Coordinates of C-alpha atoms (C1' of nucleotides) in Angstrom, one line a residue:
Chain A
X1 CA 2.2 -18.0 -22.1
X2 CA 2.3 -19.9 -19.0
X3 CA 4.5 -17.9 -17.1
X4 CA 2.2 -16.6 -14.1
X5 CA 4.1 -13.1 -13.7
X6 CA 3.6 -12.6 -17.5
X7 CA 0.1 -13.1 -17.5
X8 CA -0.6 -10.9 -13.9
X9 CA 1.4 -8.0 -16.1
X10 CA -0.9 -8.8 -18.9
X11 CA -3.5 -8.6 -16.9
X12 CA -2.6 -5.7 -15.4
X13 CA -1.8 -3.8 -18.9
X14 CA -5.0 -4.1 -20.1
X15 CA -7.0 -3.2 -17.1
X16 CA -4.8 0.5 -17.3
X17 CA -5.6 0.0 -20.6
X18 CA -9.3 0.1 -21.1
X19 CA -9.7 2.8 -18.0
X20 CA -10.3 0.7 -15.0
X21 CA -6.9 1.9 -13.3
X22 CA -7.0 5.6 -15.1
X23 CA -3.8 7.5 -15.3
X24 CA -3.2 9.4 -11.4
X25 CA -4.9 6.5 -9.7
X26 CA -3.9 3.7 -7.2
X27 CA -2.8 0.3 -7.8
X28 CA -4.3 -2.4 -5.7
X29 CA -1.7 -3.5 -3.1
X30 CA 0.7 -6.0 -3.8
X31 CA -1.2 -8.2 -1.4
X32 CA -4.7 -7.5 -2.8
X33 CA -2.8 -8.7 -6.6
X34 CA -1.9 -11.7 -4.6
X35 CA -4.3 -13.4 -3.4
X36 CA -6.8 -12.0 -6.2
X37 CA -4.3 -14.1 -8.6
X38 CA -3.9 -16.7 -6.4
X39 CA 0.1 -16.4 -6.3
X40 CA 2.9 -15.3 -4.0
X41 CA 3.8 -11.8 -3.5
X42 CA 6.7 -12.3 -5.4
X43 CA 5.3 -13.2 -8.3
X44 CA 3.2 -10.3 -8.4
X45 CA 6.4 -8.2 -7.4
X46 CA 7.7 -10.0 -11.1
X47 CA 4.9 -8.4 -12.4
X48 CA 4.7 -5.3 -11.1
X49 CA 8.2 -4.5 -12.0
X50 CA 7.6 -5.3 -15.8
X51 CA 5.3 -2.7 -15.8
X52 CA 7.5 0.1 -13.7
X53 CA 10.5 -0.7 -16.7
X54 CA 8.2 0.2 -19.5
X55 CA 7.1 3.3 -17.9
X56 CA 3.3 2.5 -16.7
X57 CA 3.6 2.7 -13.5
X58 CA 5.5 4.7 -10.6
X59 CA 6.2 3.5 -7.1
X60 CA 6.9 4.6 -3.7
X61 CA 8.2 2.8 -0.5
X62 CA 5.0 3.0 1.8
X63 CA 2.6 3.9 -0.8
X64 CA 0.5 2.0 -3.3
X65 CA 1.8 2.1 -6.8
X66 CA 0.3 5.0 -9.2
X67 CA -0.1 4.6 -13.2
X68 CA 1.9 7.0 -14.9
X69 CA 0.5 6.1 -18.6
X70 CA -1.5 4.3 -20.5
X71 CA 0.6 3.3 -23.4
X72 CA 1.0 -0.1 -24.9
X73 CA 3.9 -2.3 -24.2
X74 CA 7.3 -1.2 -26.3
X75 CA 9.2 -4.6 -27.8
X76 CA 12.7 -5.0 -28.7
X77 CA 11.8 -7.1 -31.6
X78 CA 9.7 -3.6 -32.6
X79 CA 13.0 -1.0 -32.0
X80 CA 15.7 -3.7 -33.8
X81 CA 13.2 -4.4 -36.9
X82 CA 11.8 -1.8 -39.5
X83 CA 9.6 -4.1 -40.9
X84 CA 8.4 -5.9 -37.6
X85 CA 7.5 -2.4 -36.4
X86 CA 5.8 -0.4 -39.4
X87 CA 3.3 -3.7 -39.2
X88 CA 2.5 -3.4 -35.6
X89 CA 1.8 0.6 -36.1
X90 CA -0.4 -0.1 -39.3
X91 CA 1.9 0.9 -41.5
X92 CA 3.4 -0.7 -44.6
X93 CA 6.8 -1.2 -44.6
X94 CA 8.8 -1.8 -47.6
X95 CA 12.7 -1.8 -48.6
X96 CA 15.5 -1.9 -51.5
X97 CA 19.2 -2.8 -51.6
X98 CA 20.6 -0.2 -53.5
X99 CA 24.4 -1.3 -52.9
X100 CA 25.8 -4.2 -51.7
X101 CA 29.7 -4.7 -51.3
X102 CA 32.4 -7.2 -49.6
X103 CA 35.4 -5.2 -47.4
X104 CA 37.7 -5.1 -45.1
X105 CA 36.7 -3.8 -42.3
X106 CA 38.4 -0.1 -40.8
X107 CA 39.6 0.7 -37.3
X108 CA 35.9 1.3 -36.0
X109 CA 34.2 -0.6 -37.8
X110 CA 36.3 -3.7 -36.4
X111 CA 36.4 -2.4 -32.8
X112 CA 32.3 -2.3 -32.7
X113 CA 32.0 -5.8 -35.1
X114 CA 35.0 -7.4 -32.1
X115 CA 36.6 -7.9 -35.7
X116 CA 40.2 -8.5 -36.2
X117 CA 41.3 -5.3 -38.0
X118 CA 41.3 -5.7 -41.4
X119 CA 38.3 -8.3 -41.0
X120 CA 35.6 -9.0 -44.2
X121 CA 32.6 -7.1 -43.8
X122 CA 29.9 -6.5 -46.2
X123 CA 28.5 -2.9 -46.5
X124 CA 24.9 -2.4 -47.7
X125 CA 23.2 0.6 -48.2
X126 CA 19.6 0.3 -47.9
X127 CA 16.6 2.4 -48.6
X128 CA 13.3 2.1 -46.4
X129 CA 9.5 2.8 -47.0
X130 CA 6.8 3.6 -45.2
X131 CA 3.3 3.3 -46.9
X132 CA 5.3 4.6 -50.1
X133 CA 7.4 7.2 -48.8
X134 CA 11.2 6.7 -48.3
X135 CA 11.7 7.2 -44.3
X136 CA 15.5 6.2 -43.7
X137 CA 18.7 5.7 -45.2
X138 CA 20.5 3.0 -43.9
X139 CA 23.8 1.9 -44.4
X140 CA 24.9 -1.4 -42.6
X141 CA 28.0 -3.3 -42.0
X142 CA 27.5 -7.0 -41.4
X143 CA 30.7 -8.9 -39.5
X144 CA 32.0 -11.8 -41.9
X145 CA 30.1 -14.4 -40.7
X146 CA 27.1 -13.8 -41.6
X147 CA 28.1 -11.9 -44.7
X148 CA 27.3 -14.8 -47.2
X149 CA 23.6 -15.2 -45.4
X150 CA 22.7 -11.8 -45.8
X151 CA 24.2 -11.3 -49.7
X152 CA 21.6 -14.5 -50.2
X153 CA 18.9 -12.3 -49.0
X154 CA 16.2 -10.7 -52.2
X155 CA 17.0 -7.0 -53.0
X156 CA 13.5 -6.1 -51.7
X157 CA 13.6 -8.1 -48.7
X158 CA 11.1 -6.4 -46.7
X159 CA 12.0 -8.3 -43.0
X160 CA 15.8 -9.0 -42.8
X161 CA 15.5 -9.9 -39.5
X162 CA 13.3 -12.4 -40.1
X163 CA 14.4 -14.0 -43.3
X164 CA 17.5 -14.0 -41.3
X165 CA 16.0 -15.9 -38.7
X166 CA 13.9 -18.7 -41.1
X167 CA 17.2 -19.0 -42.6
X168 CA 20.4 -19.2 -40.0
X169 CA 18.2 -19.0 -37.0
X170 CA 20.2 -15.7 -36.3
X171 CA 18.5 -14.1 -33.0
X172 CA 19.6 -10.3 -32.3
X173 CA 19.1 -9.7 -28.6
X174 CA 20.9 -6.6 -27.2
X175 CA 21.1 -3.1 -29.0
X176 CA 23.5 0.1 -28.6
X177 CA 22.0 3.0 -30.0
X178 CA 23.5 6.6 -30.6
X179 CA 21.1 9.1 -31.4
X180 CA 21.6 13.0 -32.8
X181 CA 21.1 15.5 -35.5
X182 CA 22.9 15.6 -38.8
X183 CA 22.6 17.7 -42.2
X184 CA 21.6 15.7 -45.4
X185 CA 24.7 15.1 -47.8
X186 CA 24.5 14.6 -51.8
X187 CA 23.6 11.3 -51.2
X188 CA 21.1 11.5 -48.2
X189 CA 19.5 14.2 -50.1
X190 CA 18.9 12.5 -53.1
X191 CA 17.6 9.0 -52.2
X192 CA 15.6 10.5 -49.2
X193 CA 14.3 13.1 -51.7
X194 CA 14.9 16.1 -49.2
X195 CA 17.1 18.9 -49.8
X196 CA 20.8 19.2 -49.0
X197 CA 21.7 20.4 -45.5
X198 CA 17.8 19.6 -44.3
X199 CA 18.0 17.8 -40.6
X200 CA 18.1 14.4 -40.6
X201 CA 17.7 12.3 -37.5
X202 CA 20.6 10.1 -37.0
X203 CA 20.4 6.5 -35.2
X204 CA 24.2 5.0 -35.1
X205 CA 23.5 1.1 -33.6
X206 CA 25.3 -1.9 -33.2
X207 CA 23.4 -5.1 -33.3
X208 CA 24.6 -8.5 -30.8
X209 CA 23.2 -11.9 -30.6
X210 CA 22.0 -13.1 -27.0
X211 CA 25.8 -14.4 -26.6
X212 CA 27.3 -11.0 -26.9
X213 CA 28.4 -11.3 -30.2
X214 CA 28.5 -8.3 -32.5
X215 CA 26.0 -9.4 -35.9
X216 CA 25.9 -5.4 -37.4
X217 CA 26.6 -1.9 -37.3
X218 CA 24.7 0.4 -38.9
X219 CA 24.1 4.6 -39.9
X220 CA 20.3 5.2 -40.0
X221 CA 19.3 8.6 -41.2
X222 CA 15.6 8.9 -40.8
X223 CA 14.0 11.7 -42.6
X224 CA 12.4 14.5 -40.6
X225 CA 8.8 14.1 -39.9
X226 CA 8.2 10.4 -40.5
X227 CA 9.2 8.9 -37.0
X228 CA 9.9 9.7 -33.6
X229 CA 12.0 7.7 -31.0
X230 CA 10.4 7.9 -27.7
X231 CA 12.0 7.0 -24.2
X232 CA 10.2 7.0 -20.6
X233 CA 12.1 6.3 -17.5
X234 CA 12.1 6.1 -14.3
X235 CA 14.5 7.1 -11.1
X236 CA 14.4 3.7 -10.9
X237 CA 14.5 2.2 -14.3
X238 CA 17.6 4.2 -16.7
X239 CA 17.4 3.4 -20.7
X240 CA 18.9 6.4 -21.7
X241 CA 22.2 8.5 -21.6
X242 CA 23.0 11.6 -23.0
X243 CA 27.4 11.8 -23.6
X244 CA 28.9 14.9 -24.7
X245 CA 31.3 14.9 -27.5
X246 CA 34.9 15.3 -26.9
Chain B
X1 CA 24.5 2.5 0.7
X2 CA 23.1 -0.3 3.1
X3 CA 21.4 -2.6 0.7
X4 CA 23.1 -5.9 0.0
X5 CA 21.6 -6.2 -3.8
X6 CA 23.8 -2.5 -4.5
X7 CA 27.0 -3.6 -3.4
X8 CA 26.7 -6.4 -5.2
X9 CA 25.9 -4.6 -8.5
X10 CA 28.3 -1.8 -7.5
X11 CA 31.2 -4.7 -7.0
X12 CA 30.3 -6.9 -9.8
X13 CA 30.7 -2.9 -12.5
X14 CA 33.8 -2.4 -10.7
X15 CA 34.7 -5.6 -11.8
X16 CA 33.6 -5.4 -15.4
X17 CA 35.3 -1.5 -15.3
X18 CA 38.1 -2.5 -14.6
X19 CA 38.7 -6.1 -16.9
X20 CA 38.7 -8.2 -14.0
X21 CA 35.5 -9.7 -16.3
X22 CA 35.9 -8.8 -20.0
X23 CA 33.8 -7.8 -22.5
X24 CA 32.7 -11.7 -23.9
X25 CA 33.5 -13.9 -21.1
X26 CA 31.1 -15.3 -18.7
X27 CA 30.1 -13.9 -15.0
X28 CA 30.2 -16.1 -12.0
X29 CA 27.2 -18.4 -11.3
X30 CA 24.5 -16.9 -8.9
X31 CA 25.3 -19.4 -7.1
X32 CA 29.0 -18.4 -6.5
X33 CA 28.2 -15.1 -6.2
X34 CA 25.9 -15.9 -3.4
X35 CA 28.0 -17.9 -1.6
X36 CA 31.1 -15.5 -2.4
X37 CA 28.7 -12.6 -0.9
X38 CA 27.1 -14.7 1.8
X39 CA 23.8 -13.8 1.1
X40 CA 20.8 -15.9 -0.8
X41 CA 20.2 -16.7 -4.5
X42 CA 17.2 -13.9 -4.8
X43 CA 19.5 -11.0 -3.6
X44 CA 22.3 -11.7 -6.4
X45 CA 19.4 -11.8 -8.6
X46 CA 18.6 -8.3 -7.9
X47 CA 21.9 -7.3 -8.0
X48 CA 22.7 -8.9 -11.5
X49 CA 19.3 -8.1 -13.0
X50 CA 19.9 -4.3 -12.7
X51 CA 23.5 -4.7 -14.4
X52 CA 20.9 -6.3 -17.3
X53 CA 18.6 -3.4 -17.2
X54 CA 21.6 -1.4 -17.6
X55 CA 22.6 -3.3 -20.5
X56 CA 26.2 -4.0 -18.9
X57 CA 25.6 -8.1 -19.3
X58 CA 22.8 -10.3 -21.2
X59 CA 21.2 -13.5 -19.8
X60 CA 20.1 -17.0 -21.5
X61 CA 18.5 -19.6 -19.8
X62 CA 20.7 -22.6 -19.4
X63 CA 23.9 -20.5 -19.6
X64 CA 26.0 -18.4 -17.7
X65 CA 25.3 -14.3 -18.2
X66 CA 27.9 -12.6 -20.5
X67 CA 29.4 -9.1 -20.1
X68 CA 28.7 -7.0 -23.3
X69 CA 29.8 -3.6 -22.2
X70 CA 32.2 -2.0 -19.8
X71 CA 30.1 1.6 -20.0
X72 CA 29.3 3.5 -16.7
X73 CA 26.0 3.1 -15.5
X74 CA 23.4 5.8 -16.2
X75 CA 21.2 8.0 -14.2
X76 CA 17.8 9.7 -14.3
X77 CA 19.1 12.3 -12.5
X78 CA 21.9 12.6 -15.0
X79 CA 18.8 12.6 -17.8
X80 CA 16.2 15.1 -16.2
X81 CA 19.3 17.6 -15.0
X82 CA 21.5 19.3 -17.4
X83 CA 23.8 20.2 -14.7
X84 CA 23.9 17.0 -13.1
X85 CA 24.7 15.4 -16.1
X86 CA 27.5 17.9 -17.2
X87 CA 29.3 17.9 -14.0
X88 CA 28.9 14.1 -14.3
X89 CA 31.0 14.3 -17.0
X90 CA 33.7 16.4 -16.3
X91 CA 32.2 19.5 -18.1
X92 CA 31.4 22.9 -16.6
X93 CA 27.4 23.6 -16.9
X94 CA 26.2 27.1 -17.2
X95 CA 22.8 28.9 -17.6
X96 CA 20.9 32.0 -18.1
X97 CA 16.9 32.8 -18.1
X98 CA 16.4 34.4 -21.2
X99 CA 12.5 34.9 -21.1
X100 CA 10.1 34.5 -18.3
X101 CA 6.7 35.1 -18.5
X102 CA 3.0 33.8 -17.1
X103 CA 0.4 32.7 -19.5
X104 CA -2.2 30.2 -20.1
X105 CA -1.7 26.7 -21.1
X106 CA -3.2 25.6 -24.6
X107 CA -4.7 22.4 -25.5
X108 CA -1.7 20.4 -25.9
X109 CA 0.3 21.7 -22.6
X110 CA -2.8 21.5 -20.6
X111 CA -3.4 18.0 -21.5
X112 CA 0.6 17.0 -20.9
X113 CA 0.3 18.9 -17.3
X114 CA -2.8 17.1 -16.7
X115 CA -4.5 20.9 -16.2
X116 CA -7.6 22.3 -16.6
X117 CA -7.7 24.2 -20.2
X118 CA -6.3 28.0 -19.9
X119 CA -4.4 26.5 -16.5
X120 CA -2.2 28.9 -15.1
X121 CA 1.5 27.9 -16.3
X122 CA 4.9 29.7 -16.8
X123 CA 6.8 29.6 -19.5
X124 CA 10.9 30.3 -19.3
X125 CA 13.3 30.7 -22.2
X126 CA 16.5 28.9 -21.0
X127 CA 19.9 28.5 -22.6
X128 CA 22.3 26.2 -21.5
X129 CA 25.5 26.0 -21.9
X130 CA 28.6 23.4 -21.7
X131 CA 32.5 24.5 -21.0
X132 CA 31.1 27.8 -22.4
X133 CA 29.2 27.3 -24.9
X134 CA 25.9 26.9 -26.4
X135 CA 24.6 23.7 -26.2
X136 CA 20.9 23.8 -26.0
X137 CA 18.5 26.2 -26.0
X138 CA 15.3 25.3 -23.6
X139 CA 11.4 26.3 -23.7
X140 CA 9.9 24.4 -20.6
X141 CA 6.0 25.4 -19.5
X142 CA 5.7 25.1 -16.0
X143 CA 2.5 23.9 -14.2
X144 CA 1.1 26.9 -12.3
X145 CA 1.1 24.9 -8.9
X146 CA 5.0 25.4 -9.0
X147 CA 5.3 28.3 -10.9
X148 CA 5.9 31.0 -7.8
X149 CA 8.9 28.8 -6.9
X150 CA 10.8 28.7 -10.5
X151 CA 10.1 32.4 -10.9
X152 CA 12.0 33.5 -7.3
X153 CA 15.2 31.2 -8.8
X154 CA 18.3 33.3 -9.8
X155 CA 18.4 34.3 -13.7
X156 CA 21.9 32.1 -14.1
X157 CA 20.7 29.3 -11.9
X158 CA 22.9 26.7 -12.5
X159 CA 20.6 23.9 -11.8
X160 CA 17.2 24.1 -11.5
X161 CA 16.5 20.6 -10.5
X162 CA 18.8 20.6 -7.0
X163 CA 17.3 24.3 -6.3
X164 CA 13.7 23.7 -6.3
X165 CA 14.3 20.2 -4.2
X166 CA 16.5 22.6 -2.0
X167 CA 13.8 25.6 -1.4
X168 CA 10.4 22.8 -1.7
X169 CA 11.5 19.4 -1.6
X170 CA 10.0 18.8 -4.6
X171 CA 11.3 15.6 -6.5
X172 CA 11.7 15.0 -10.7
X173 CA 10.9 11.1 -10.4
X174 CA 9.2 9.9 -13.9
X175 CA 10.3 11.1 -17.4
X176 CA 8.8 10.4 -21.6
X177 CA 10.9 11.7 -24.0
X178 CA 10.2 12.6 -28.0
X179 CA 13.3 12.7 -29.7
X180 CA 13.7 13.8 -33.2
X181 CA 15.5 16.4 -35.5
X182 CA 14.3 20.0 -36.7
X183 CA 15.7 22.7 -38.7
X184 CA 17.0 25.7 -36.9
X185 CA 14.6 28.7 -36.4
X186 CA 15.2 32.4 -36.9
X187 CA 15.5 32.3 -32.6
X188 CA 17.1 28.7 -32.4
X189 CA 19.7 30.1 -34.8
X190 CA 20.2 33.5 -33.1
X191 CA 20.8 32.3 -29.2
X192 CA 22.9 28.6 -30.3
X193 CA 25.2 30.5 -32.7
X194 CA 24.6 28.1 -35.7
X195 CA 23.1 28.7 -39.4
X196 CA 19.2 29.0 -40.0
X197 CA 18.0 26.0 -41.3
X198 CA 20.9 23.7 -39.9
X199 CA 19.8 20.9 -38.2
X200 CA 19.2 20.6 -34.4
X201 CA 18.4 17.7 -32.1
X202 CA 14.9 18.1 -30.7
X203 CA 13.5 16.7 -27.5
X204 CA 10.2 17.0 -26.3
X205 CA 9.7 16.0 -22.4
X206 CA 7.2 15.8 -19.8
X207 CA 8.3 15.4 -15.8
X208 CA 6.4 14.4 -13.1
X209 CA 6.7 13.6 -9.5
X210 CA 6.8 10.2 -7.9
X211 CA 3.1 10.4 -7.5
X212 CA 2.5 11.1 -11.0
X213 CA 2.0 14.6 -11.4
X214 CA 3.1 16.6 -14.1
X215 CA 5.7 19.5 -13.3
X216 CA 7.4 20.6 -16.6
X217 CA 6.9 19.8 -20.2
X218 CA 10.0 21.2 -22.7
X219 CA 11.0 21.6 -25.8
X220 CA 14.8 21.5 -25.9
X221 CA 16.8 22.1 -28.9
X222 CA 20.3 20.9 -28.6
X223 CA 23.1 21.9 -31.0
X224 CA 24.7 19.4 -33.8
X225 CA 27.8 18.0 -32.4
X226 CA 27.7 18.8 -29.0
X227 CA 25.4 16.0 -27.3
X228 CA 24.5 12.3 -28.2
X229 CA 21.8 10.7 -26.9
X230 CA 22.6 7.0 -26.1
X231 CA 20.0 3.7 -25.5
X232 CA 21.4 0.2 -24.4
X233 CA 18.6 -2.1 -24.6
X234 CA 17.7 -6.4 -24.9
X235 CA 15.0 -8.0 -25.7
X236 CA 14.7 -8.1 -21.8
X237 CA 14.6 -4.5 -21.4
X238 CA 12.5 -2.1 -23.7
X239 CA 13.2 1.5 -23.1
X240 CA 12.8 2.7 -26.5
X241 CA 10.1 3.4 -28.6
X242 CA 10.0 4.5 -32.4
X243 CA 6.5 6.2 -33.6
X244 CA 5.5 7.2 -36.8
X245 CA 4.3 10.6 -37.2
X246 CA 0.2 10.4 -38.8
Chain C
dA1 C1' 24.4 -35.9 -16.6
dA2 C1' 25.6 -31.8 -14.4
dG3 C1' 25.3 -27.0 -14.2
dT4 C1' 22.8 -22.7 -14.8
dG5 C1' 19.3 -19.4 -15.0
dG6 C1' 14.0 -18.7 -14.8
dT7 C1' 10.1 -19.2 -12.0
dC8 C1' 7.6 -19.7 -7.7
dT9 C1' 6.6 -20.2 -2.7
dA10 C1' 6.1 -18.7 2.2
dG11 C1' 7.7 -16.8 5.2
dA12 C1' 10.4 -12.4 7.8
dC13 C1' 11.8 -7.6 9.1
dC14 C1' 12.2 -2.8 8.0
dA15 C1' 11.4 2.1 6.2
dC16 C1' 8.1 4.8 4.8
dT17 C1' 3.3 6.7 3.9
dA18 C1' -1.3 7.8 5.0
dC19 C1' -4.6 8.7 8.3
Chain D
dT1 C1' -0.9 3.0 14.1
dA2 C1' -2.0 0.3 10.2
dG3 C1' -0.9 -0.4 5.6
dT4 C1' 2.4 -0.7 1.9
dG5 C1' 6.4 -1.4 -0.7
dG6 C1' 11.6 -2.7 -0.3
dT7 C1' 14.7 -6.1 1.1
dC8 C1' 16.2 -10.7 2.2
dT9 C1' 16.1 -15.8 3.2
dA10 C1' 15.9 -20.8 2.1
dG11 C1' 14.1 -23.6 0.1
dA12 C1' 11.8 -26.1 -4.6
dC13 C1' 11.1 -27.5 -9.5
dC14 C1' 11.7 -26.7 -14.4
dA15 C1' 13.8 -25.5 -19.1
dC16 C1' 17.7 -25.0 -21.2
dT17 C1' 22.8 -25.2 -22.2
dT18 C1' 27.1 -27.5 -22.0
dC19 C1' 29.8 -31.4 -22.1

DNA sequence: AAGTGGTCTAGACCACTAC
DNA sequence: TAGTGGTCTAGACCACTTC
């Protein structure tokens, strides 16, 4: 990385991370950062303000900056890919195409995919592990064109992002994610192996490349007690909305 | 709103709102918005850069930004404060004290309220309701330094958040929030009206002020179908975290 | 080749905080 | 009152996209 504000932040992350800024404590001053790096005060601002959208730290006009948390850095790459994620946590991630079918795509369905209604889609329905154990459900619509890239793709493909990637050089950049609380149907039930009607947590997403264009929907149905989505934010920095139903 | 950077952000939603720039097509160049704005190259930056932390428009080096959604912006304040939030939206917040009682925090609360173990905290039973009904039943722990002021507030305080900055200036600034889904309780079931055992959206949360001190941690329990949790992110922006449980 | 966004500099002034 | 972060300017160069 040669970016100068990347490796300040970098910097900066592990020195909160190893205890030499502990949580409740004082930034040096934008000024101190500057000249200690040898850079411009905006750089360091660059910086800086990494850190504030991922949570770490909190600021105030007229008062040094104070570290909220210690946490590691979040990644998109982490949120958009099963696989990518499980690996980075320790985990072993594994998966299996239990259904795979072309279609036409319904009112939604085409409204979220920017789809001409009517449109070809291909539905899968996809089971995934962690260490072993099934964790979510997923059932994905893919728009059109890149139906015939993904049907290519092994049963057990454990990274579709990233076969998707060595193979079309397919780059998902921007997420939409609806999350809340659902009961277990027949089929929930029996391929998560809980019981009917047990909570399930519900992640409804659609998928864009860095152009804007719609790649996949998808219904993820986690099952209780394997994963937790987390969110920290800021007055200054606002990830997340909660919308009431109509 | 004086600064330059927010009118230009406000302007360039309107804009998007309203289809003057449609979901797909391409935004001005900085440089036209600068000139169209009169003001420099580094101010439209800020302006555009929060419409990408907001998710409203994605960014590629070479190429002009692209509007990917037309969605209102968001709002901590909308987050951290039910009644905020439901007014927000055209719904009629209500709430009631169910339970209120002094205690001593345990190992877990006294490490999220950054107290000392057996702390002095109160803990208040809250349920909240939307147009009416039950929409999510609250159990925050209070950090004893603020405890005397939530316990003088009125039993169906509407909104706790604008009457504790009213009566001691005291400001929600930072927020980390645990999302996941759990079965209804003998209580959860009794005060939200639904089944035992159906499920219910949990979120754990921890507040703090803009210094970094923790005021409230909760466990809120909202009821299926009547709230939906929403993330927008990029690889840019990263305000979502998924963690396995151990 | 021209246009565009990403990075960086070196200043300036202001609002607010801390003492 | 001195220090700090928030805002803004007017340049510069580079990497990348588009044509």
């Amino acid at each position: 990385m040669t970016r100068r504000h990347e490796q300040i932040a970098e910097a900066l992350r592990t020195a909160i991370g190893d205890g030499r800024h502990p949580v409740g404590s004082a930034l040096p001053s934008e000024a101190e950062l500057a000249a200690a790096h040898g850079v411009s005060r905006g750089t360091v601002r660059q910086a800086v303000s990494a850190l504030e959208a991922e949570g770490m730290v909190g600021s105030r006009q007229g008062a040094r900056r104070v570290v909220l948390s210690t946490a590691p850095s979040q990644s998109f790459a982490e949120l958009r890919s099963f696989a990518q994620w499980a690996r980075g946590g320790g985990h072993t991630p594994g998966g299996l195409v239990l259904e795979s079918a072309p279609g036409r795509a319904d009112g939604e369905e085409a409204a979220l995919l920017q789809l001409p209604p009517g449109g070809e889609v291909l539905r899968v329905l996809r089971l995934r592990t962690l260490d072993g154990e099934p964790a979510l459900l997923e059932r994905t619509v893919y728009a059109g064109w890149i139906a015939t890239s993904v049907a290519e793709l092994p049963d057990d493909c454990e990274s579709v992002t990233q076969e998707l990637y060595e193979r079309t050089g397919l780059v998902f950049a921007h997420g939409e994610h609806h999350i809340d609380a659902v009961a277990a149907g027949t089929e929930d039930s029996r391929r998560l192996g809980v019981r009917r009607g047990s909570p399930l947590l519900r992640v409804r997403r659609t998928t864009t490349t860095p152009e804007g264009r719609p790649v996949e929907t998808s219904d993820d149905r986690y099952r209780p007690g394997s994963v937790v989505f987390t969110v920290r934010n800021s007055t200054r920095t606002n990830p997340l909305v909660r919308s009431a139903l109509a």
